Amino acid sequence: MLKVFPIFFLFLQFTQLLQADPEATNMSLKMVRVLVYGGRGALGNAIVEHFKEKNCTVVSVDLAGNDHADDNIALDLKQDWAQQEAAVLSKIDGTFDGIFCVAGGWAGGNAASDEMVKNADLMWKQSVWSSAIAARIAAKHLKEGGFLQLTGAAPALDGTPGMIGYGMAKAAVQQLTKSLAASGGGLPKNSSVVALLPVTLDTPMNRKWMPDADFGTWTPLSWIAEHLYDWTTSETNRPASGTLLKITTSGGVTNTENH
């Protein structure tokens, strides 16, 4: 009897855990698998690290590998849009619970700027190419009921005269989000797509270029990573599919507004 008791005790503990919080327990027993498009950037790396801390399997897509990810897919800048799509898709198998596209960048310029078209082309490649390819990955590899996240920008809800190319690209991502969420958008059954629209993220590069800014108005990367995990593992906690989620931070407190 003494040899049987420890086994019975462990079984009893496990049964009590299931009864206490079955949804959380089911998610802990299931291996969550996600893909981070832009996994080498500041936000992408924060997401990769957070999901790894939660014992998830993470695939990173970027120009260079992320040492924390389980697998890496390298992008080739010499390829055009369709070639990049084909190359990425050829290296992916299996399904994902979540796909996050956080690739992007920033460049300014108005219509009088000599660099306007050059910068607009760069913004399109960094934000729209990546978002469209992420959508294609989701159409083929996102699980039913899965979660796709794209990255827009709060300023792109209005005119962006000082950064026209950036605003054009982010507005396109936001339109893509609405189209994917609509009936016939091509995503798997019961899946959700949401675009995050931050104002300013608290990244090392932003701190370098804006050292005198009020960092209490910048959204922490950890806030994004934690909420992506929550929305991936709990369908009931997600914003409605198609939401453009404006994210603002003031006094160190982050709030959201649906669009």
Coordinates of C-alpha atoms in Angstrom, one line a residue:
M1 CA 0.0 0.0 0.0
L2 CA 2.9 2.4 0.7
K3 CA 4.1 2.1 -2.8
V4 CA 0.7 2.8 -4.3
F5 CA -0.1 5.9 -2.2
P6 CA 2.3 8.4 -3.9
I7 CA 0.9 7.5 -7.3
F8 CA -2.7 7.9 -6.0
F9 CA -1.8 11.2 -4.4
L10 CA -0.3 12.6 -7.6
F11 CA -3.4 11.4 -9.5
L12 CA -5.7 13.2 -7.0
Q13 CA -3.7 16.4 -7.3
F14 CA -3.9 16.3 -11.1
T15 CA -7.7 15.7 -10.9
Q16 CA -8.2 18.6 -8.6
L17 CA -6.1 20.8 -11.0
L18 CA -8.4 19.9 -13.9
Q19 CA -11.5 20.7 -11.8
A20 CA -10.1 24.0 -10.6
D21 CA -9.3 25.6 -14.0
P22 CA -9.9 23.2 -17.0
E23 CA -9.3 25.8 -19.7
A24 CA -5.9 26.9 -18.3
T25 CA -5.0 23.3 -17.7
N26 CA -5.9 22.2 -21.2
M27 CA -3.7 25.0 -22.7
S28 CA -0.8 24.1 -20.4
L29 CA -1.1 20.5 -21.6
K30 CA -1.2 21.5 -25.3
M31 CA 2.0 22.6 -26.9
V32 CA 1.4 26.1 -28.3
R33 CA 3.2 26.8 -31.6
V34 CA 3.5 30.3 -33.0
L35 CA 5.3 32.1 -35.9
V36 CA 6.8 35.5 -35.5
Y37 CA 7.4 37.4 -38.7
G38 CA 10.1 39.9 -37.8
G39 CA 11.4 37.9 -34.9
R40 CA 14.8 39.5 -34.8
G41 CA 13.6 43.0 -34.2
A42 CA 13.1 44.6 -30.8
L43 CA 9.4 43.7 -30.6
G44 CA 9.7 40.4 -32.3
N45 CA 12.5 39.3 -30.0
A46 CA 10.4 40.3 -27.0
I47 CA 7.6 38.1 -28.3
V48 CA 9.8 35.2 -29.0
E49 CA 11.3 35.3 -25.6
H50 CA 7.9 35.6 -23.8
F51 CA 6.5 32.7 -25.7
K52 CA 9.6 30.6 -25.0
E53 CA 9.2 31.4 -21.3
K54 CA 5.7 29.9 -21.6
N55 CA 7.2 26.7 -23.1
C56 CA 5.8 27.4 -26.6
T57 CA 7.4 26.3 -29.9
V58 CA 8.4 29.4 -31.8
V59 CA 9.4 29.9 -35.5
S60 CA 11.0 33.2 -36.4
V61 CA 11.1 34.7 -39.9
D62 CA 13.6 37.5 -40.5
L63 CA 16.7 38.5 -42.3
A64 CA 18.8 36.9 -39.5
G65 CA 18.1 34.1 -37.0
N66 CA 16.9 34.5 -33.5
D67 CA 18.9 32.3 -31.1
H68 CA 15.9 31.9 -28.8
A69 CA 13.6 30.6 -31.5
D70 CA 13.2 26.8 -32.1
D71 CA 13.4 27.3 -35.9
N72 CA 14.4 30.2 -38.1
I73 CA 13.5 31.1 -41.7
A74 CA 15.8 33.6 -43.4
L75 CA 14.5 36.2 -45.8
D76 CA 16.5 37.1 -49.0
L77 CA 16.3 40.8 -49.9
K78 CA 17.3 40.0 -53.4
Q79 CA 14.0 38.2 -54.0
D80 CA 10.9 40.1 -55.1
W81 CA 7.6 39.9 -53.3
A82 CA 6.3 36.7 -54.9
Q83 CA 9.7 35.0 -54.6
Q84 CA 9.8 35.8 -50.9
E85 CA 6.3 34.4 -50.4
A86 CA 7.2 31.2 -52.2
A87 CA 10.5 30.8 -50.4
V88 CA 8.9 31.3 -46.9
L89 CA 5.9 29.0 -47.6
S90 CA 8.2 26.3 -48.9
K91 CA 10.0 26.1 -45.5
I92 CA 6.9 25.9 -43.4
D93 CA 5.0 22.8 -42.3
G94 CA 2.5 22.0 -39.7
T95 CA 0.0 24.4 -38.1
F96 CA 0.2 27.4 -35.7
D97 CA -1.9 28.6 -32.9
G98 CA -0.8 32.1 -33.5
I99 CA 1.0 34.1 -36.3
F100 CA 2.3 37.6 -35.5
C101 CA 3.7 40.0 -38.1
V102 CA 5.7 42.7 -36.3
A103 CA 8.1 43.4 -39.2
G104 CA 8.4 47.0 -40.2
G105 CA 10.3 50.2 -40.0
W106 CA 10.0 54.0 -40.2
A107 CA 11.0 56.6 -42.8
G108 CA 9.7 60.2 -43.1
G109 CA 9.1 62.6 -46.0
N110 CA 6.3 64.6 -47.6
A111 CA 5.5 65.1 -51.3
A112 CA 8.2 67.8 -51.5
S113 CA 10.9 65.4 -50.3
D114 CA 13.3 64.0 -52.8
E115 CA 13.3 60.7 -50.9
M116 CA 9.5 60.4 -50.7
V117 CA 9.1 57.6 -53.4
K118 CA 12.3 55.8 -52.3
N119 CA 11.1 55.8 -48.6
A120 CA 7.5 54.8 -49.6
D121 CA 8.9 51.8 -51.5
L122 CA 10.9 50.8 -48.5
M123 CA 7.9 51.2 -46.2
W124 CA 5.8 49.1 -48.5
K125 CA 8.4 46.3 -48.6
Q126 CA 8.8 46.3 -44.8
S127 CA 5.2 46.5 -43.8
V128 CA 2.9 45.4 -46.7
W129 CA 5.1 42.6 -48.1
S130 CA 5.5 41.1 -44.7
S131 CA 1.8 41.4 -43.7
A132 CA 0.6 39.9 -47.0
I133 CA 3.0 37.0 -46.7
A134 CA 1.9 36.5 -43.1
A135 CA -1.7 36.4 -44.3
R136 CA -0.8 33.7 -46.8
I137 CA 0.9 31.7 -44.1
A138 CA -2.2 32.0 -42.0
A139 CA -4.4 30.9 -44.8
K140 CA -2.4 27.7 -45.2
H141 CA -1.0 27.0 -41.7
L142 CA -3.1 28.7 -39.0
K143 CA -5.3 26.3 -37.0
E144 CA -9.0 26.7 -37.0
G145 CA -9.8 29.2 -34.2
G146 CA -6.2 30.5 -34.5
F147 CA -5.0 34.1 -34.1
L148 CA -3.3 36.3 -36.7
Q149 CA -1.9 39.7 -35.7
L150 CA -0.7 42.4 -38.0
T151 CA 0.9 45.8 -37.2
G152 CA -0.6 49.1 -38.3
A153 CA 0.0 52.5 -36.7
A154 CA -2.3 54.9 -34.8
P155 CA -1.2 57.9 -36.9
A156 CA -2.3 56.1 -40.1
L157 CA -5.9 56.5 -38.9
D158 CA -5.6 60.1 -40.2
G159 CA -3.3 61.9 -42.6
T160 CA 0.5 61.5 -42.1
P161 CA 1.9 64.5 -44.0
G162 CA 5.4 64.3 -42.5
M163 CA 5.7 60.6 -43.3
I164 CA 3.6 59.9 -46.3
G165 CA 5.2 56.6 -47.3
Y166 CA 4.9 55.2 -43.8
G167 CA 1.2 56.3 -43.5
M168 CA 0.4 54.7 -46.9
A169 CA 1.9 51.4 -45.9
K170 CA 0.3 51.2 -42.5
A171 CA -3.1 52.2 -43.9
A172 CA -2.7 49.3 -46.4
V173 CA -2.0 46.9 -43.5
Q174 CA -5.1 48.2 -41.7
Q175 CA -7.2 47.7 -44.8
L176 CA -5.8 44.2 -45.2
T177 CA -6.9 43.4 -41.6
K178 CA -10.5 44.4 -42.4
S179 CA -10.5 42.4 -45.6
L180 CA -9.2 39.2 -43.9
A181 CA -11.8 39.5 -41.2
A182 CA -14.7 39.8 -43.6
S183 CA -16.6 36.9 -45.0
G184 CA -14.6 35.3 -47.8
G185 CA -11.3 36.7 -46.6
G186 CA -9.6 33.3 -46.8
L187 CA -8.6 32.6 -43.2
P188 CA -9.3 29.3 -41.5
K189 CA -12.7 28.7 -39.8
N190 CA -13.3 30.7 -36.6
S191 CA -9.9 32.3 -36.7
S192 CA -9.3 35.9 -35.8
V193 CA -7.2 38.7 -37.2
V194 CA -6.4 41.9 -35.3
A195 CA -4.1 44.8 -36.2
L196 CA -2.2 46.6 -33.4
L197 CA -1.9 50.3 -33.8
P198 CA 0.7 51.6 -31.3
V199 CA 1.7 55.2 -31.1
T200 CA 5.3 54.7 -29.9
L201 CA 6.9 51.5 -28.6
D202 CA 9.5 51.5 -26.0
T203 CA 12.4 50.1 -28.0
P204 CA 16.2 50.6 -27.5
M205 CA 16.4 52.4 -30.9
N206 CA 13.6 54.8 -30.0
R207 CA 15.3 55.6 -26.8
K208 CA 18.6 56.2 -28.7
W209 CA 17.0 58.6 -31.2
M210 CA 14.6 60.3 -28.7
P211 CA 16.6 60.4 -25.4
D212 CA 14.6 63.4 -24.0
A213 CA 11.2 61.9 -24.6
D214 CA 8.7 61.0 -21.9
F215 CA 9.2 57.2 -21.8
G216 CA 6.0 56.9 -19.7
T217 CA 4.1 57.6 -22.8
W218 CA 5.7 54.7 -24.7
T219 CA 4.1 51.3 -24.8
P220 CA 6.3 48.6 -23.2
L221 CA 7.2 45.6 -25.4
S222 CA 6.2 43.3 -22.6
W223 CA 2.6 44.6 -22.7
I224 CA 2.4 43.5 -26.4
A225 CA 4.0 40.1 -25.8
E226 CA 1.8 39.3 -22.8
H227 CA -1.4 40.2 -24.6
L228 CA -0.5 38.3 -27.7
Y229 CA 0.0 35.2 -25.5
D230 CA -3.3 35.8 -23.8
W231 CA -5.2 36.2 -27.1
T232 CA -3.5 33.2 -28.6
T233 CA -4.3 30.9 -25.8
S234 CA -7.9 32.1 -25.0
E235 CA -10.3 32.8 -27.9
T236 CA -12.7 34.5 -25.5
N237 CA -10.2 37.2 -24.4
R238 CA -9.5 38.4 -27.9
P239 CA -10.7 41.6 -29.5
A240 CA -13.2 41.0 -32.2
S241 CA -11.8 39.9 -35.5
G242 CA -11.1 42.8 -37.8
T243 CA -10.4 45.2 -34.9
L244 CA -7.8 48.0 -35.4
L245 CA -6.6 48.2 -31.8
K246 CA -5.2 51.6 -31.1
I247 CA -2.7 51.4 -28.2
T248 CA -1.8 54.4 -26.1
T249 CA 0.3 54.8 -23.0
S250 CA 0.2 57.6 -20.5
G251 CA 1.9 57.8 -17.1
G252 CA 3.1 54.2 -17.6
V253 CA -0.5 53.0 -18.0
T254 CA -1.5 51.4 -21.3
N255 CA -5.0 51.6 -22.8
T256 CA -6.7 50.4 -26.0
E257 CA -9.3 51.8 -28.3
N258 CA -11.1 49.8 -30.9
H259 CA -11.5 51.0 -34.5

